[in-house]
Structure formats: structure tokens, C-alpha cells
């Protein structure tokens, strides 16, 4: 597995660190160094709150290689409270069905592992329902 | 720029071709196209392909295919734009001849998918999305389309069954296409009861993978007119990109790149949507056909399913799509699909489409969508008499 590629993303994966545009104050995730709203340079780091709501979701019954053992699992597009959207798995789902608009918060979880004892384990963000 | 025309087409049946390799598939389509064009040589070869490096452990398809088909010493390159690789190769060939740099070009789309296990193919297809922020989260390509479809149904209030006629029409037309992966019709009941892959997308919303290749020969229009052929002119060619990831789009339910590339093609051709006689849309999923029809101006935003419900997409309808089976029934060998669409539009405009011939077809459009809508290429072809 590609260790440097995952290592490079640690701030995003573990802490939802994106960027804020110094010109128009738009919040940016994932970081792209150029503001998608005003096209200005935007390299100022910004940590997102991890709060958001479900924009859309689906349940994976047939998984890509490396995720088979997790099926069925739920994937969502989450609209973060600060504006941007992010694709992530939902976790800690109770009996209540997932709904569009449902409030969720970021947690750190195991995303996948290499499948053998010496393989790398990739951790990163998932989202869980906000405790009422 | 000079106008160009398609003078030859060739294709192989989309199937699980256990006895045919990547180069043999491409070669069979190339030789059929050359024979149809009535020529033994072309100046150049443009190969559309998405995943030969991972699926077949073979890159460098320009030289590889040119060597196999007897075009050694000629210019040849491979073009990759995920699922829109086929149309990208065609557009490159069109631009090369239109510019005057080359006097003839052969575009071939080829994908050999059964050399790898299906879970690996699923992973390879997902490389068309954002690796760091979509695929690494465990999303398959089906899942990305499911996320869009779920939201679409939520916002516009459709039911899953409202999308059924996209697949029913595709399969009804595929019955009569000897090159189609599936030659069997499907029913509404089957559509509603099919295995759910990623809610709300079930197996009958989704197009099948397979091995396939399709090709076309492109020459200047002036030369094409001198031949004893029905002349099919390339009247418009447009291409546009969007964000690689769906979550970065301001409106994930609108295919902006489809809107832009179709507008470029309409403007070049001097035509509007009402003048399109048939449309080979990229129906990789029923939701993608829906969004494509809307972005190209055939339906209002959110109203795409109405065209299917009202049977406007059948060969006798207002805007026939998937007339030879579409991705759903003809099949979706990803990097080859765009070339199948071109071949099928040419068949329609030559009036060689048999039972699913669109009456008096003169203007045909093809739209090839790469990724989740992140690279979209549209062509308009016109019959000249």
C-alpha cells in the first residue's frame, strides 16, 4: 500500500484541517490552495469543527477490494457546518435509519487495513449521528 | 480548421471474450473499420483506453496496437479520460485531421476487463474518482452515482420505479443489436426486484462491464464526398471538465460539463436540442442518463425521468436514446464506450440500424461521460446527401 500518500494526508484524515481564504473567508475542504469561490490564493490552515449534516447517503452491499469485510456499510456526502461537503463513511449507527438532513459529527476510525499482520492500517474520519 | 467526416466504422460484440486479448479486440474493430472505409492504410492511430496498465499489465497502447494492426512507423498514441476515453480518442483524431496536420486518422476505443477479478475491476473503476477523498473512503463507482441518485430522488420527489423505462428501453433496443452484451428484454417487475448494489441503485439501473472495442476512420470532408459512401460529417465536438469529486460541486445534481460541452457542440453545428434526431447518451446508470438529458437541454432540471415515463426516449419518440442498447444493454467496456456511441450514431445516420432505426435520422448526438461527470465530451454528426 502507498504509505507516503496516506502519511501526507494525516492532518486532513485525523483533524479535518482544510483552509480558509484570506480574501473572501470561504472555508475550504479538502485543501486546494486556490479558493473555489474567489480564485484567490488560499493557503491559511483552518480546522473544521467536524459538525455537519447528511447531504446524501448509500449503503454499500458490494465493496471495492480492501473493504469487503465491512459490508454492508454506509457512505455519505456530509455537508460540513462551515459549508464544504465531504465524502465519508457513517459509523455508530443505531437502529434509527439514516436520513438526509440528519446531524452528524466527525470521529476517527479505522478506514481499512492491508489484510495481513504486517500491513498498514489506515485511520481517518468517519461521521456518526450526533448524540441527542 | 477544415471539416471532417467518418468514412468507416467497426466494432466487436461486447462480451466476456476469454479467447481474445486486448490487442486482438482492438485489431478486430480496426480491421472492420478499415474494410468499411475501403482503405488499407491511415496516417495515424488514436487509442482510447482507461485501465490497461492495471487490468492487463500493458501500457503504451499507441505502439502496441499500431504494431498489431500493421500501422508500424505511423503516429500512434493512447488517450485516457476514464470512461470518456473513447470520445477523447475520437475528438483527438477529429482535431488532428481538421487541423490539416494529418490527412487521415483511426480512432479505436478498447477495454479488456475480464483479465482481472471483478473486485479489482471495481477498485480500478473507482480510480476515476478522487483517490484521496472519495475512493479511499470505501466508495465504489456505483456508490458515487447512488449518492447522487438518492439526493435527486429526495429533492425532486421521484420514485425508483420512475427510472425503469431508461433500462427497459435500452434492453428492448439491445435485442436487435448483434454487438450488444445483452440481447434480452427486461420487465418493470424485474427492474423493481433486482439486487440492490448501493441503495437506491440496483443491478438493472447499472450498465455491465465487458470486453469490447469499436473504431472509426476519419478523413477530410472533401475526400469523403468523393467516395461512394453516405457521407457522415462531424458537425460539432465539445469537451469540458468539472471537479473530480462530486462533493466539490456547488450542485452535485447538475452535470455542468455536459451543459458546457453540448453547448459547444450545438454552437459549432449551428443546431439546437430540438433538431437532434437521436442521442446516444451515457446511461452508465439510470440517474446519469437523467442528468445528461437535463444538462443537454432535453428536459428541465429535475424532470429527466418524465422523458422515460412518457416513452419519449424510444426510437419513435421525441428524443430517442440508447437506440442500440446503450451502456445498459450494449454494455460499458469503459474506455471503448465512447467509440461504440460514435459507431452507433453513424449506423443510425446511414439508416443501417435495422429494427431500432430512428425514422429519417439526419442529426445524431453522442455524449461520453468520464468519472462521475468530471470529464464530458459531446459530438454531433450530420448525414450529408
XYZ file of C-alpha atoms in Angstrom:
517
model
C 0.000 0.000 0.000
C 1.137 3.544 -0.653
C 2.400 4.706 2.754
C 3.615 8.231 1.817
C 0.282 9.095 0.210
C -1.632 8.323 3.392
C 1.009 9.856 5.700
C 0.822 13.115 3.722
C -2.918 13.367 4.417
C -2.665 12.932 8.203
C -3.862 16.432 9.090
C -6.893 16.071 6.879
C -7.657 12.490 7.868
C -7.211 12.935 11.642
C -8.208 16.546 12.237
C -10.188 17.834 9.233
C -7.621 20.549 8.574
C -8.572 22.485 5.479
C -8.026 26.103 4.547
C -9.666 29.482 4.910
C -9.497 32.060 2.130
C -7.840 35.304 3.369
C -9.736 37.259 0.691
C -13.361 36.092 0.942
C -13.195 33.981 4.136
C -14.616 30.909 2.429
C -13.767 27.692 4.248
C -12.146 25.073 2.018
C -12.003 21.293 2.446
C -10.151 19.372 1.166
C -7.338 21.950 0.887
C -6.713 23.114 -2.679
C -4.615 26.286 -2.117
C -6.828 28.241 -4.523
C -10.206 29.476 -3.330
C -13.011 27.853 -5.375
C -15.205 30.904 -4.726
C -12.980 33.923 -5.489
C -9.996 32.174 -7.154
C -7.572 33.929 -4.787
C -4.613 32.175 -3.203
C -5.800 30.451 -0.035
C -3.171 28.613 1.988
C -4.137 29.551 5.549
C -4.831 26.346 7.515
C -8.244 26.059 9.129
C -9.524 23.288 11.363
C -13.130 22.346 10.802
C -15.454 21.696 13.723
C -16.431 18.252 12.490
C -20.109 19.129 12.729
C -22.337 18.634 9.726
C -25.416 17.017 8.276
C -26.090 14.222 5.808
C -26.494 15.587 2.251
C -26.896 12.115 0.746
C -26.067 8.504 1.657
C -25.984 4.976 0.318
C -25.468 1.515 1.730
C -22.656 -0.472 0.131
C -23.562 -4.111 -0.463
C -20.778 -4.787 -2.985
C -17.479 -3.282 -1.860
C -14.235 -2.473 -3.674
C -11.141 -4.572 -2.857
C -9.999 -3.971 0.715
C -13.435 -3.126 2.070
C -15.235 -6.469 1.587
C -15.152 -7.427 5.269
C -17.078 -4.288 6.213
C -20.171 -4.811 4.046
C -22.806 -3.655 4.387
C -21.553 -0.184 5.329
C -22.971 3.286 4.830
C -21.237 6.010 2.818
C -22.422 9.601 2.844
C -21.776 13.029 1.469
C -21.722 15.227 4.570
C -22.306 18.953 4.382
C -19.975 20.461 6.996
C -21.314 23.270 9.188
C -18.719 25.623 7.646
C -20.007 24.983 4.106
C -17.923 22.442 2.168
C -19.051 18.874 1.562
C -17.018 15.736 2.191
C -17.440 12.051 1.306
C -17.067 9.672 4.265
C -18.427 6.552 5.886
C -21.080 6.806 8.578
C -20.475 4.818 11.754
C -22.012 4.050 15.171
C -25.420 3.867 13.530
C -28.057 2.592 15.892
C -31.446 1.240 14.984
C -32.602 4.573 13.646
C -32.458 4.759 9.831
C -30.122 7.251 8.158
C -31.942 10.289 6.783
C -30.943 13.194 4.589
C -30.507 16.227 6.874
C -29.528 14.117 9.888
C -26.938 15.904 12.098
C -23.592 14.089 12.288
C -20.139 14.683 13.790
C -16.652 13.579 12.834
C -14.909 10.737 14.652
C -11.602 8.954 13.962
C -11.907 5.333 12.960
C -10.096 2.565 11.139
C -10.872 3.004 7.438
C -9.167 -0.087 6.084
C -6.219 -2.380 6.647
C -3.897 -4.225 4.336
C -5.308 -7.593 5.215
C -2.237 -9.207 6.763
C -0.447 -8.953 10.105
C 2.309 -6.698 8.799
C 0.077 -4.484 6.675
C -0.641 -0.821 7.187
C -3.830 0.265 8.948
C -5.363 3.431 7.554
C -7.211 5.615 10.048
C -9.293 8.619 9.172
C -12.547 10.446 9.585
C -15.971 8.901 9.671
C -19.154 10.581 10.840
C -21.617 9.394 13.477
C -25.071 10.629 14.453
C -24.928 13.464 16.986
C -25.937 12.165 20.426
C -29.258 13.685 21.402
C -9.797 24.153 -39.472
C -11.314 22.019 -42.229
C -14.488 19.930 -41.869
C -14.046 16.169 -41.402
C -16.190 13.066 -41.878
C -16.418 9.469 -40.706
C -15.988 7.045 -43.614
C -15.634 3.732 -41.825
C -16.848 2.061 -38.632
C -16.097 -1.237 -36.929
C -16.973 -2.929 -33.658
C -16.818 -6.262 -31.850
C -19.591 -7.770 -29.772
C -19.254 -6.777 -26.127
C -18.884 -9.962 -24.126
C -16.619 -11.985 -21.872
C -14.044 -12.719 -24.580
C -11.890 -15.276 -22.758
C -10.150 -16.240 -26.010
C -9.359 -12.703 -27.186
C -6.622 -10.399 -25.860
C -6.610 -6.623 -25.610
C -4.772 -6.226 -28.924
C -6.946 -8.753 -30.731
C -10.120 -6.959 -29.650
C -8.719 -3.621 -30.828
C -7.442 -5.203 -34.031
C -10.804 -6.735 -34.908
C -12.522 -3.350 -34.573
C -9.754 -1.581 -36.515
C -9.793 -4.071 -39.411
C -13.603 -3.867 -39.629
C -13.441 -0.056 -39.750
C -10.703 -0.065 -42.422
C -12.661 -2.554 -44.519
C -15.816 -0.471 -44.141
C -13.860 2.610 -45.218
C -12.386 0.706 -48.151
C -8.806 1.563 -47.375
C -5.716 -0.329 -46.328
C -3.855 2.442 -44.525
C -4.382 5.505 -42.378
C -1.911 8.170 -41.250
C -2.379 7.797 -37.532
C -3.946 5.844 -34.681
C -5.603 7.225 -31.529
C -6.345 4.588 -28.892
C -8.924 5.292 -26.177
C -8.460 3.120 -23.097
C -8.838 3.536 -19.340
C -7.234 0.697 -17.427
C -4.898 -1.492 -19.484
C -1.984 -0.717 -17.164
C -3.666 -2.268 -14.157
C -6.144 -4.676 -15.772
C -3.835 -6.112 -18.445
C -0.346 -5.035 -17.274
C 0.112 -3.348 -20.635
C 0.604 0.347 -21.235
C 1.918 2.174 -24.283
C -1.106 1.201 -26.348
C -0.252 3.563 -29.197
C 2.728 1.484 -30.276
C 1.228 -1.764 -29.027
C -1.942 -1.572 -31.135
C -0.249 0.094 -34.146
C 2.255 -2.757 -34.234
C -0.542 -5.345 -34.124
C -2.708 -3.788 -36.855
C 0.141 -3.113 -39.296
C 0.486 0.617 -38.697
C 4.143 0.441 -37.651
C 6.029 3.658 -38.465
C 2.808 5.664 -38.151
C 1.970 8.117 -35.394
C 0.017 6.433 -32.591
C -0.860 7.416 -29.019
C -3.179 6.313 -26.247
C -5.675 8.777 -24.770
C -7.073 8.368 -21.246
C -10.051 10.194 -19.786
C -11.601 7.451 -17.626
C -14.976 6.352 -19.045
C -14.786 9.138 -21.634
C -11.520 7.824 -23.123
C -13.342 6.638 -26.264
C -14.779 10.039 -27.143
C -11.483 11.664 -26.154
C -9.657 9.486 -28.709
C -12.284 10.318 -31.351
C -12.029 14.046 -30.608
C -8.219 13.898 -30.817
C -8.467 12.152 -34.189
C -11.011 14.696 -35.417
C -8.839 17.616 -34.333
C -5.732 16.097 -35.911
C -7.396 15.785 -39.322
C -9.349 19.041 -39.047
C -6.130 20.943 -38.291
C -4.559 19.743 -41.538
C -1.658 18.166 -39.655
C -2.789 14.670 -40.677
C -4.827 13.533 -43.672
C -6.467 10.527 -42.040
C -6.873 9.106 -38.557
C -8.225 5.999 -36.976
C -9.771 6.214 -33.519
C -10.282 2.993 -31.586
C -11.656 2.534 -28.095
C -10.731 -0.732 -26.393
C -11.138 -2.218 -22.928
C -10.290 -5.757 -21.880
C -11.866 -6.124 -18.432
C -12.077 -9.883 -17.832
C -8.306 -10.310 -17.372
C -8.712 -9.115 -13.747
C -11.007 -10.352 -10.942
C -14.178 -8.288 -10.600
C -13.278 -6.813 -7.171
C -10.062 -5.474 -8.720
C -12.015 -4.048 -11.660
C -14.368 -2.337 -9.181
C -11.310 -0.806 -7.493
C -9.809 0.216 -10.837
C -13.068 1.868 -11.928
C -13.008 3.850 -8.687
C -9.671 5.372 -9.759
C -11.744 7.651 -11.996
C -12.818 9.408 -8.797
C -10.663 11.289 -6.263
C -8.372 8.654 -4.725
C -7.637 10.553 -1.502
C -11.099 11.882 -0.761
C -13.609 9.561 -2.453
C -12.196 6.108 -3.256
C -10.177 5.783 -0.021
C -13.411 6.203 1.928
C -14.678 2.893 0.533
C -16.859 4.308 -2.210
C -17.229 2.342 -5.402
C -18.213 3.990 -8.631
C -21.730 2.708 -8.163
C -21.795 4.312 -4.706
C -20.939 7.746 -6.085
C -23.827 7.522 -8.529
C -26.043 6.198 -5.730
C -25.230 9.260 -3.615
C -26.345 11.483 -6.479
C -29.478 9.434 -7.199
C -30.521 9.347 -3.529
C -30.336 13.119 -3.320
C -32.053 13.549 -6.697
C -34.994 11.411 -5.587
C -35.143 13.352 -2.306
C -35.097 16.789 -3.948
C -37.425 16.134 -6.861
C -39.756 13.561 -5.331
C -39.402 10.732 -7.861
C -39.706 7.044 -7.042
C -37.091 4.471 -8.045
C -39.582 2.866 -10.453
C -39.845 6.183 -12.336
C -36.394 5.423 -13.782
C -37.369 1.964 -15.054
C -38.020 2.906 -18.675
C -34.415 4.001 -19.183
C -33.328 0.393 -18.672
C -36.397 -1.163 -20.312
C -35.847 0.923 -23.476
C -32.132 0.112 -23.551
C -32.760 -3.623 -23.279
C -35.628 -3.519 -25.810
C -33.232 -1.941 -28.332
C -30.321 -4.200 -27.427
C -32.379 -7.207 -28.548
C -31.733 -6.161 -32.159
C -28.049 -5.244 -31.848
C -25.807 -8.247 -32.609
C -22.881 -6.398 -30.944
C -24.720 -5.826 -27.658
C -23.727 -7.558 -24.423
C -27.365 -8.358 -23.653
C -29.988 -9.308 -26.240
C -32.835 -9.888 -23.805
C -35.677 -7.541 -22.846
C -36.431 -6.773 -19.186
C -39.728 -6.053 -17.427
C -40.798 -3.448 -14.898
C -41.231 -6.241 -12.371
C -37.651 -7.415 -12.899
C -36.403 -3.822 -12.594
C -38.142 -3.319 -9.270
C -36.980 -6.627 -7.791
C -33.338 -6.571 -8.904
C -30.444 -6.934 -6.416
C -29.574 -3.604 -4.800
C -25.881 -2.789 -5.284
C -25.792 0.563 -3.466
C -29.170 1.915 -2.422
C -31.089 3.168 -4.448
C -29.110 1.765 -7.425
C -29.849 -1.847 -8.262
C -28.255 -4.115 -10.831
C -30.796 -3.094 -13.507
C -30.020 0.615 -13.055
C -26.388 -0.147 -13.801
C -24.539 -0.919 -17.012
C -22.498 -4.122 -17.270
C -18.742 -4.238 -17.801
C -17.327 -6.406 -20.571
C -14.613 -6.741 -23.188
C -15.058 -4.614 -26.281
C -13.576 -2.429 -28.991
C -15.023 -0.048 -31.562
C -13.334 2.098 -34.203
C -13.885 4.795 -36.805
C -11.888 6.183 -39.746
C -11.787 9.983 -40.103
C -10.781 11.911 -43.244
C -11.353 15.455 -44.581
C -14.967 16.027 -45.664
C -13.841 16.873 -49.174
C -12.273 13.444 -49.570
C -15.298 11.742 -48.022
C -17.591 13.401 -50.560
C -15.590 11.910 -53.408
C -16.234 8.382 -52.114
C -19.168 6.184 -52.931
C -20.450 6.343 -49.328
C -23.190 8.014 -47.376
C -21.219 10.948 -46.025
C -21.343 11.470 -42.233
C -19.905 14.846 -41.253
C -18.578 15.640 -37.772
C -20.557 18.836 -37.254
C -19.728 19.550 -33.628
C -17.235 18.455 -30.975
C -17.140 19.845 -27.438
C -15.329 18.921 -24.243
C -15.390 20.219 -20.690
C -14.266 19.163 -17.219
C -15.739 19.571 -13.732
C -14.391 18.885 -10.225
C -13.001 15.371 -9.915
C -15.018 14.805 -6.710
C -18.796 15.052 -6.569
C -18.725 16.689 -3.116
C -16.838 19.692 -4.500
C -19.602 20.664 -6.945
C -21.845 23.555 -5.998
C -24.757 21.469 -7.324
C -23.982 17.733 -7.487
C -27.288 17.191 -9.319
C -26.264 19.208 -12.374
C -23.728 17.988 -14.959
C -22.124 21.343 -15.704
C -19.540 19.778 -18.025
C -22.366 18.153 -20.024
C -24.083 21.503 -20.352
C -20.869 23.222 -21.495
C -19.658 20.534 -23.904
C -23.096 20.125 -25.504
C -23.400 23.896 -25.939
C -20.012 23.930 -27.695
C -21.179 21.150 -29.993
C -24.570 22.800 -30.677
C -22.862 26.108 -31.486
C -20.343 24.538 -33.851
C -23.080 22.598 -35.622
C -25.445 25.571 -35.656
C -28.147 23.341 -34.160
C -30.352 23.310 -31.076
C -31.630 20.379 -28.979
C -34.947 20.211 -30.875
C -33.013 19.422 -34.074
C -31.303 16.325 -32.641
C -32.934 13.178 -34.094
C -31.255 10.724 -31.720
C -28.932 10.893 -28.744
C -26.541 8.173 -27.647
C -26.448 9.219 -24.002
C -24.052 7.888 -21.379
C -26.553 5.730 -19.478
C -23.965 4.082 -17.200
C -26.704 4.407 -14.573
C -30.316 5.490 -14.986
C -29.526 8.607 -12.941
C -26.682 9.517 -15.305
C -28.963 9.283 -18.353
C -31.398 11.530 -16.489
C -28.805 14.182 -15.644
C -27.328 14.068 -19.158
C -30.730 14.663 -20.794
C -31.329 17.622 -18.489
C -27.894 19.220 -18.954
C -28.101 18.888 -22.756
C -31.387 20.753 -22.880
C -33.847 17.894 -23.474
C -35.578 18.270 -20.095
C -35.902 20.865 -17.349
C -33.769 20.336 -14.214
C -35.360 17.596 -12.147
C -37.656 16.469 -14.973
C -35.452 13.957 -16.812
C -37.425 10.888 -15.660
C -40.537 12.297 -17.314
C -38.998 11.645 -20.760
C -38.661 7.972 -19.813
C -42.098 7.701 -18.215
C -43.719 9.251 -21.304
C -41.757 6.967 -23.660
C -40.092 9.925 -25.400
C -36.755 8.058 -25.411
C -37.792 5.081 -27.579
C -36.754 5.024 -31.283
C -40.122 6.506 -32.314
C -40.093 9.090 -29.508
C -39.126 12.747 -29.407
C -35.520 12.166 -28.299
C -34.509 8.513 -28.805
C -31.613 7.374 -26.612
C -29.718 4.078 -26.257
C -31.014 3.126 -29.704
C -28.618 0.166 -29.997
C -28.884 -0.805 -26.348
C -26.926 1.996 -24.713
C -24.407 1.326 -21.973
C -27.114 -0.596 -20.119
C -27.684 -3.364 -22.695
C -24.976 -2.926 -25.345
C -22.522 -2.833 -22.450
C -19.918 -0.500 -20.955
C -16.325 -1.573 -21.652
C -15.282 1.756 -20.164
C -12.579 3.132 -22.479
C -14.316 1.700 -25.559
C -17.807 3.016 -24.830
C -17.393 6.427 -26.426
C -16.375 4.810 -29.705
C -19.389 2.462 -29.620
C -21.579 5.551 -29.294
C -19.964 7.124 -32.389
C -20.305 3.876 -34.365
C -23.995 3.628 -33.417
C -24.760 7.219 -34.355
C -23.129 6.572 -37.742
C -25.262 3.427 -38.170
C -28.386 5.455 -37.459
C -27.425 8.259 -39.853
C -26.604 5.748 -42.602
C -30.032 4.209 -41.930
C -28.407 0.867 -41.122
C -29.911 0.425 -37.643
C -32.489 -2.195 -38.590
C -35.408 -2.718 -36.206
C -34.418 0.219 -33.983
C -33.807 2.670 -36.824
C -34.922 6.195 -35.935
C -37.124 7.305 -38.863
C -35.262 9.545 -41.332
C -32.406 10.199 -38.878
C -30.190 13.022 -40.118
C -28.651 14.515 -36.956
C -27.219 12.367 -34.174
C -25.511 13.280 -30.922
C -23.242 11.212 -28.676
C -22.158 12.136 -25.172
C -19.449 10.258 -23.288
C -19.102 10.907 -19.551
C -15.864 10.312 -17.663
C -15.823 9.772 -13.927
C -18.859 10.968 -12.046
C -19.354 13.779 -14.572
C -15.868 15.252 -14.299
C -14.949 14.929 -17.986
C -17.698 15.114 -20.597
C -17.297 15.041 -24.371
C -20.135 15.633 -26.826
C -20.209 15.057 -30.585
C -22.831 15.905 -33.184
C -22.766 14.028 -36.503
C -24.822 15.005 -39.544
C -25.809 12.980 -42.606
C -24.966 14.758 -45.866
C -26.876 13.919 -49.055
